[in-house]
PDB file of C-alpha atoms in Angstrom:
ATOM      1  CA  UNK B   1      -0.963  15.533  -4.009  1.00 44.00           C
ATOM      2  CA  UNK B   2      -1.433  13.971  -7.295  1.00 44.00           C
ATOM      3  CA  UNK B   3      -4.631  15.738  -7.886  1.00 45.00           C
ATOM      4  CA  UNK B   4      -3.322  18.796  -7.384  1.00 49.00           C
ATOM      5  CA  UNK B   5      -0.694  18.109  -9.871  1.00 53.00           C
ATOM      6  CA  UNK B   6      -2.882  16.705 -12.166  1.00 58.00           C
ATOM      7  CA  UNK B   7      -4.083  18.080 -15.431  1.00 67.00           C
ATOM      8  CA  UNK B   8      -5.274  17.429 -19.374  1.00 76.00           C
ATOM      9  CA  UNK B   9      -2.967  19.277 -21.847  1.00 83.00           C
ATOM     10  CA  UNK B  10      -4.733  20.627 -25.131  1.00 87.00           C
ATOM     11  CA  UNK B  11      -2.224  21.463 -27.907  1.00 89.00           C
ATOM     12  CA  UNK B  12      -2.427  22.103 -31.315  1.00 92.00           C
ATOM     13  CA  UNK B  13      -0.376  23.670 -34.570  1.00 91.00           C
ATOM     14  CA  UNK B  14       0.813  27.184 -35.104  1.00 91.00           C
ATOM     15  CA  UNK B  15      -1.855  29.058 -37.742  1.00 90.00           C
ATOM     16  CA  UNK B  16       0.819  31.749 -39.116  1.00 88.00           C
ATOM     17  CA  UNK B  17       0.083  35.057 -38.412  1.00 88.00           C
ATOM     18  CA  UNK B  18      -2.367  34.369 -36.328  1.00 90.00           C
ATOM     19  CA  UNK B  19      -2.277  36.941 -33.376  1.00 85.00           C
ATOM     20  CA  UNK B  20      -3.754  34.617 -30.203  1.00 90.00           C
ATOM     21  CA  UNK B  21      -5.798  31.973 -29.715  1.00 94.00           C
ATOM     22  CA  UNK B  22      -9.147  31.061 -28.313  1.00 94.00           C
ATOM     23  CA  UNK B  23     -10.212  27.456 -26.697  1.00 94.00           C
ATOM     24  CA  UNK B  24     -13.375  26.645 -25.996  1.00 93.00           C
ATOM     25  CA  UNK B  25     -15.174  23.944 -24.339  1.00 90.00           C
ATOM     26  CA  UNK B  26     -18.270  22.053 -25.244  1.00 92.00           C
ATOM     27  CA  UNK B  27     -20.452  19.630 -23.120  1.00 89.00           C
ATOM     28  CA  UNK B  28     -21.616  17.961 -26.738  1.00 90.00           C
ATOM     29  CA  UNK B  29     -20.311  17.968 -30.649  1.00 91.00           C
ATOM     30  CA  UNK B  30     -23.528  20.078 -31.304  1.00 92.00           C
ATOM     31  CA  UNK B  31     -23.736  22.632 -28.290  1.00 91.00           C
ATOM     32  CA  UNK B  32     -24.191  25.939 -29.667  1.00 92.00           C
ATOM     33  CA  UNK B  33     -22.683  27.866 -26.447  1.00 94.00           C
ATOM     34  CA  UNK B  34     -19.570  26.748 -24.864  1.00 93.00           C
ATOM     35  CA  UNK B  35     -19.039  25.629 -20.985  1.00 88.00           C
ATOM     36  CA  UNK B  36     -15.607  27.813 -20.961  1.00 86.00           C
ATOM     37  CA  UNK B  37     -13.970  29.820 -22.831  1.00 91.00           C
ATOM     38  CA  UNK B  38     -10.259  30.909 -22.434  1.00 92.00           C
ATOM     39  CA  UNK B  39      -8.532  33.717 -24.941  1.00 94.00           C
ATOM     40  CA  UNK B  40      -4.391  32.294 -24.696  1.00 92.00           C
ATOM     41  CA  UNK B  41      -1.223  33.289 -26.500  1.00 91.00           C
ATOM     42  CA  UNK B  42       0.488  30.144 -26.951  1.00 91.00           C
ATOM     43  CA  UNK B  43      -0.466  26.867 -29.063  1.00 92.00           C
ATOM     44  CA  UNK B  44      -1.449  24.838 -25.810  1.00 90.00           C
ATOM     45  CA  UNK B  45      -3.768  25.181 -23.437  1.00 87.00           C
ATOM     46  CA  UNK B  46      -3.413  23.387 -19.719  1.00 85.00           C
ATOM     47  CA  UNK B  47      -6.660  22.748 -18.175  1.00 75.00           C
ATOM     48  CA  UNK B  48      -7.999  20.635 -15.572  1.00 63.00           C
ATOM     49  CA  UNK B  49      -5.112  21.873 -13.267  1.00 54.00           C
ATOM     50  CA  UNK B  50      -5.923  20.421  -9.845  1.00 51.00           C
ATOM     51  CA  UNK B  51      -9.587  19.264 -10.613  1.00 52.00           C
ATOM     52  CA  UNK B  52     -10.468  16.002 -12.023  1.00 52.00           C
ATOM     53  CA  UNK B  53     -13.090  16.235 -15.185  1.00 61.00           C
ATOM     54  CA  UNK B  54     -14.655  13.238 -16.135  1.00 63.00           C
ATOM     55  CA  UNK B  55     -16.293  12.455 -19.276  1.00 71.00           C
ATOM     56  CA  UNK B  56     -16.395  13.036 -22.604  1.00 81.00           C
ATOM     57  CA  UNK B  57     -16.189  16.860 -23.920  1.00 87.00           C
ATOM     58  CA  UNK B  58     -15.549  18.512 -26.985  1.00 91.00           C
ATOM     59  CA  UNK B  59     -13.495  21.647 -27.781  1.00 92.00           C
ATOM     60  CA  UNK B  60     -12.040  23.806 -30.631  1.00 94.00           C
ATOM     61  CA  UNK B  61      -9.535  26.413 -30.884  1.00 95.00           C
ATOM     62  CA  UNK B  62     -10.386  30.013 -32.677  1.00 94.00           C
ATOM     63  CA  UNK B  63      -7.953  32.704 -34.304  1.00 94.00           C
ATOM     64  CA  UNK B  64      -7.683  36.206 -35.375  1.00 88.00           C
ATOM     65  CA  UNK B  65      -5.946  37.132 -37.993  1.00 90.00           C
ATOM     66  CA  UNK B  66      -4.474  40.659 -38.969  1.00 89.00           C
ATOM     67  CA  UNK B  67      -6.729  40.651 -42.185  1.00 89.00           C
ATOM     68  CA  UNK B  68      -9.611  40.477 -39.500  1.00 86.00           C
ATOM     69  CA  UNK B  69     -10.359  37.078 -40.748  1.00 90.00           C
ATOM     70  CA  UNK B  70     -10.701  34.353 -37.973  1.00 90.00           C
ATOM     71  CA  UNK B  71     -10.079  30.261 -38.136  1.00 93.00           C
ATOM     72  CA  UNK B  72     -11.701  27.577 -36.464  1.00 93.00           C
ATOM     73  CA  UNK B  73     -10.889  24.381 -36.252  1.00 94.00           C
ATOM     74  CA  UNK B  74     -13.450  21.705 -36.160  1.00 93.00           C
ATOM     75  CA  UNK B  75     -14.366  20.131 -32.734  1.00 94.00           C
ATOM     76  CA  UNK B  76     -12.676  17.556 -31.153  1.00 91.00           C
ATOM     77  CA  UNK B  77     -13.128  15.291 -28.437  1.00 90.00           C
ATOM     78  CA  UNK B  78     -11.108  15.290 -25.151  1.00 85.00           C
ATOM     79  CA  UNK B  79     -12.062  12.720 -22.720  1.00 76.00           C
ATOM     80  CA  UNK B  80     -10.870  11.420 -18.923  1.00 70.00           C
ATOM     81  CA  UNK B  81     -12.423   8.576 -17.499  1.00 69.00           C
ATOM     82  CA  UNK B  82     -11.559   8.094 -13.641  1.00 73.00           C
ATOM     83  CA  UNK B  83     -11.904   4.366 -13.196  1.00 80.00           C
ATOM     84  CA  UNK B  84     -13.577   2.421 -11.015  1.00 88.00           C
ATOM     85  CA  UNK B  85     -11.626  -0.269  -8.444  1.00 92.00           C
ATOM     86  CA  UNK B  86     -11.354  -3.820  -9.582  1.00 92.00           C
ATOM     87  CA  UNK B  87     -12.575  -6.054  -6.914  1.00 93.00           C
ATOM     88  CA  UNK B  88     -10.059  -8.485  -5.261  1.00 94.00           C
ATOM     89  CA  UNK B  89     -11.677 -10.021  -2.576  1.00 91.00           C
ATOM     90  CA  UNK B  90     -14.195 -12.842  -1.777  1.00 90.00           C
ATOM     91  CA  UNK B  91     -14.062 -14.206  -5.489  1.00 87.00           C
ATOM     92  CA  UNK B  92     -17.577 -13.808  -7.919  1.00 88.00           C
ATOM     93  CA  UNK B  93     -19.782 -16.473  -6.348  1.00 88.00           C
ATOM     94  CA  UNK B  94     -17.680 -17.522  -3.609  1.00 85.00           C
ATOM     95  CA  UNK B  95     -20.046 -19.111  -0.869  1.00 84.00           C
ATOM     96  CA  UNK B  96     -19.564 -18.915   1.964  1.00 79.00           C
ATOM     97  CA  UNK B  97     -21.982 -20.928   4.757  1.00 76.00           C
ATOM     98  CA  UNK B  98     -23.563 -19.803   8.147  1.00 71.00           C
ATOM     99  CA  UNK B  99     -20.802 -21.250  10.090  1.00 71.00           C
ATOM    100  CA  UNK B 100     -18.048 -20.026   8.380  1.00 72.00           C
ATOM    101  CA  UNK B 101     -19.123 -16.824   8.891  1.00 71.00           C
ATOM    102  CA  UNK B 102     -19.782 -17.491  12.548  1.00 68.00           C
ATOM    103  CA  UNK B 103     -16.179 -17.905  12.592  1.00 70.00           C
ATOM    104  CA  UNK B 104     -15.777 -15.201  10.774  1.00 64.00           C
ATOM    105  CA  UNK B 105     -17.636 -13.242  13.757  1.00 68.00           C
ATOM    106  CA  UNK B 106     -20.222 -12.535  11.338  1.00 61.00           C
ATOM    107  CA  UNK B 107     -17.491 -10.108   8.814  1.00 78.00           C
ATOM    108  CA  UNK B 108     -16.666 -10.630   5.560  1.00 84.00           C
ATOM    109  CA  UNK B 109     -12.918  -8.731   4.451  1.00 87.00           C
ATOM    110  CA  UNK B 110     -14.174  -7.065   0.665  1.00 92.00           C
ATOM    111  CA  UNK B 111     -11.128  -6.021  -1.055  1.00 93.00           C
ATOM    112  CA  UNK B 112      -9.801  -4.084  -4.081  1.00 95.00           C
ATOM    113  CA  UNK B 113      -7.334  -2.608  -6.172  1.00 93.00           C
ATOM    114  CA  UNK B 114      -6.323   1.191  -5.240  1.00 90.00           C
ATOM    115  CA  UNK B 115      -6.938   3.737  -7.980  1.00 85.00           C
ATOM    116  CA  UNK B 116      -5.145   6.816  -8.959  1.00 77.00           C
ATOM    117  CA  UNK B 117      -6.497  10.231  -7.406  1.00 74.00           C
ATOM    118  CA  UNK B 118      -8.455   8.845  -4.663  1.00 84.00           C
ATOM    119  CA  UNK B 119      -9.063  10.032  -2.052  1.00 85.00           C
ATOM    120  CA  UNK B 120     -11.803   7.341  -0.849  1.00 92.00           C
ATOM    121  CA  UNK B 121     -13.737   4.284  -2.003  1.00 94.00           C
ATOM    122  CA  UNK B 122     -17.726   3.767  -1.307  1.00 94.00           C
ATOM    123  CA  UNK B 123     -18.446   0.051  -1.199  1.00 94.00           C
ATOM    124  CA  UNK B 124     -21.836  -0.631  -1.653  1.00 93.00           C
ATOM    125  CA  UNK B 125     -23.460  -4.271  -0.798  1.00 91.00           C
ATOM    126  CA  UNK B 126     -26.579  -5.334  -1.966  1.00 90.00           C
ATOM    127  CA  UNK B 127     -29.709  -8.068  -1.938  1.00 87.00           C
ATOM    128  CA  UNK B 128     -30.046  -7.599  -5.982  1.00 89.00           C
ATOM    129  CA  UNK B 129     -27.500  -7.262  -8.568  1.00 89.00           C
ATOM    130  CA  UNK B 130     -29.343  -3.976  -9.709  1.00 90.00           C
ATOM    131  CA  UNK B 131     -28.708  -1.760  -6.011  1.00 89.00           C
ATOM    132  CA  UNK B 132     -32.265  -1.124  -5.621  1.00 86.00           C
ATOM    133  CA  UNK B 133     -32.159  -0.599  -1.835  1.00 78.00           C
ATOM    134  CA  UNK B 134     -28.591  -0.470  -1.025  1.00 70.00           C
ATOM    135  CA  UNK B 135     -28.529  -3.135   2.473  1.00 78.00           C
ATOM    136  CA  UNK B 136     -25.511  -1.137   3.070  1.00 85.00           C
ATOM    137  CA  UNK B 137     -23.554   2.592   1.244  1.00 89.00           C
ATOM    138  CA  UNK B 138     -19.869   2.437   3.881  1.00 92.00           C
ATOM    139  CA  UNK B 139     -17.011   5.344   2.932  1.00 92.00           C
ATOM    140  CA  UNK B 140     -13.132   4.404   3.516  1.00 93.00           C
ATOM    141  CA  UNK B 141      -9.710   5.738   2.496  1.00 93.00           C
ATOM    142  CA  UNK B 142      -8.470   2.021   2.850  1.00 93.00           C
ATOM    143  CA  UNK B 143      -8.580  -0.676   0.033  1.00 93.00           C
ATOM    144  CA  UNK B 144     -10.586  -2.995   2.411  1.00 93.00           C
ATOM    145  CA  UNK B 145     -12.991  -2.949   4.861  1.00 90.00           C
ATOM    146  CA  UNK B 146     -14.736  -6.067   6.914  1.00 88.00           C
ATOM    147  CA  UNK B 147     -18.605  -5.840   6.961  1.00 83.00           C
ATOM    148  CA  UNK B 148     -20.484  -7.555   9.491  1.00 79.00           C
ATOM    149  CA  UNK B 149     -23.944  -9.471   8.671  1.00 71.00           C
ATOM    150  CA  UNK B 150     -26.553 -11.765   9.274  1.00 67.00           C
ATOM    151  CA  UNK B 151     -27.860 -11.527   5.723  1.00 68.00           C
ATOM    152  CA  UNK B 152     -28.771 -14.960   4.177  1.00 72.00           C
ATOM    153  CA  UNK B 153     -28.552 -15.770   0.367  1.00 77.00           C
ATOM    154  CA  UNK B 154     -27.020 -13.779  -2.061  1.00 83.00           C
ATOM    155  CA  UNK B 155     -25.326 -10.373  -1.814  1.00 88.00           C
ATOM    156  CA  UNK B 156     -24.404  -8.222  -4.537  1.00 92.00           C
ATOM    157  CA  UNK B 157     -21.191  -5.933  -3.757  1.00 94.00           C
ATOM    158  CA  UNK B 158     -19.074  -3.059  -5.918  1.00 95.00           C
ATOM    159  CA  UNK B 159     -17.151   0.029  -5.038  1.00 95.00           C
ATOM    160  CA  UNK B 160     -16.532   3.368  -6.714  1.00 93.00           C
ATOM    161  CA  UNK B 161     -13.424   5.786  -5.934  1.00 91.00           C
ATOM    162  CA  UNK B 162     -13.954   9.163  -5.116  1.00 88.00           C
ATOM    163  CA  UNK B 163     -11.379  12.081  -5.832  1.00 80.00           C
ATOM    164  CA  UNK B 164     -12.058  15.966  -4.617  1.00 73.00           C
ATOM    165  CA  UNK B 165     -15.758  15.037  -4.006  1.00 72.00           C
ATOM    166  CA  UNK B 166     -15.957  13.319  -7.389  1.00 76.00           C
ATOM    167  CA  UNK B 167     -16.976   9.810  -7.962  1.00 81.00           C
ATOM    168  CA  UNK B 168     -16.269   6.972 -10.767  1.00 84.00           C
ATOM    169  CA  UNK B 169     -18.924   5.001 -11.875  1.00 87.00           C
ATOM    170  CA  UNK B 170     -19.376   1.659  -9.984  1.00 91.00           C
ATOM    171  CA  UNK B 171     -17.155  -1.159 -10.674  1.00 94.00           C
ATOM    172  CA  UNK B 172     -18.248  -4.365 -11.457  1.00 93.00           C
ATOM    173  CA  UNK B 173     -20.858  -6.328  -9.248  1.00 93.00           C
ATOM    174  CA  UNK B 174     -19.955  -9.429  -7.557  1.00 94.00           C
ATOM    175  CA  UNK B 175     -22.152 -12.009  -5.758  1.00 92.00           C
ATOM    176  CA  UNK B 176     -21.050 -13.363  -2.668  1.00 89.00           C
ATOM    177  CA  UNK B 177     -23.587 -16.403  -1.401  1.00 86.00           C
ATOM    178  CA  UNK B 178     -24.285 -17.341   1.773  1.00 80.00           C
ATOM    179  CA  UNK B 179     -25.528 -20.358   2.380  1.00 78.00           C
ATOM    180  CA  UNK B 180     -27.213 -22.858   5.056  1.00 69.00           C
ATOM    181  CA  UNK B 181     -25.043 -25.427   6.341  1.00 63.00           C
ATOM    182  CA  UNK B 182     -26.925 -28.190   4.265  1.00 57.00           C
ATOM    183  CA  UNK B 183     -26.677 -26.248   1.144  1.00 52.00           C
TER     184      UNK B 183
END
């Protein structure tokens, strides 16, 4: 529901006399054709509406004028970031050892903190804190979910949110060490 509800409002000044407007929107400062273009009557423009953008783009806002001269304004930046989870749940570095997780019938609960707009969260768990070779890529609407493993040594988890298909970058990575009972 929020999504569809959601959008970026782009508003600027009144140029007197001019007769309409034109907004325009860039994927860079120095792109010489635009992504979109939309000719309005008004001195805002509402755009986004049930779609989430995110990044950084650039727009600018054109008039005519009855002399048949036209303003521009210079580009600007317009940017939405949709942000990642923050991670709750083990702690960074918490160790845990072979037979705790025996009792744990070989789970581990990850946790984090819901985010606006989503829709779902991808936890992904790791052997290296770069995700070369995700061990494991799992998709829930919940802010939780209890992985089962035998993995030894040090795991590397983070999540991402996902909204309408889109996704936020990763969060940040935690470590999560499991260790021998002698260790």
């Amino acid at each position: 529901k929020v999504i569809e509800d959601f959008d970026i409002t782009l508003r600027w000044k009144d140029f007197p006399m001019a007769t309409g407007y034109s907004v325009s929107l860039f994927k860079d400062s120095e792109s010489p054709k635009p992504l979109y273009s939309k000719k309005i009557e008004t001195t805002r423009y509402v755009m986004n509406k049930d779609k989430v953008m995110n990044g950084k783009y650039f727009y600018d806002v054109s008039s005519s004028l009855p002399s048949g001269f036209r303003t521009l304004s210079r580009r600007l930046p317009v940017q939405f970031s949709f942000l990642p989870p923050n991670l709750v749940f083990p702690a960074k570095d918490a160790a845990l050892t072979q037979a705790e997780l025996a009792e744990l019938k070989q789970g581990i609960l990850f946790t984090w903190t819901r985010t606006n707009f989503t829709d779902q969260y991808i936890l992904e768990v790791a052997g290296n804190e770069e995700f070369r070779g995700p061990i494991i890529k799992k998709t829930t609407q919940s802010n939780y979910l209890v992985l089962k493993t035998r993995f030894k040594g040090g795991l590397w988890w983070r999540v991402k949110s996902v909204a309408n298909g889109f996704s936020s970058p990763p969060s940040e990575a935690r470590r999560v060490i499991i260790k021998k009972q002698n260790d």
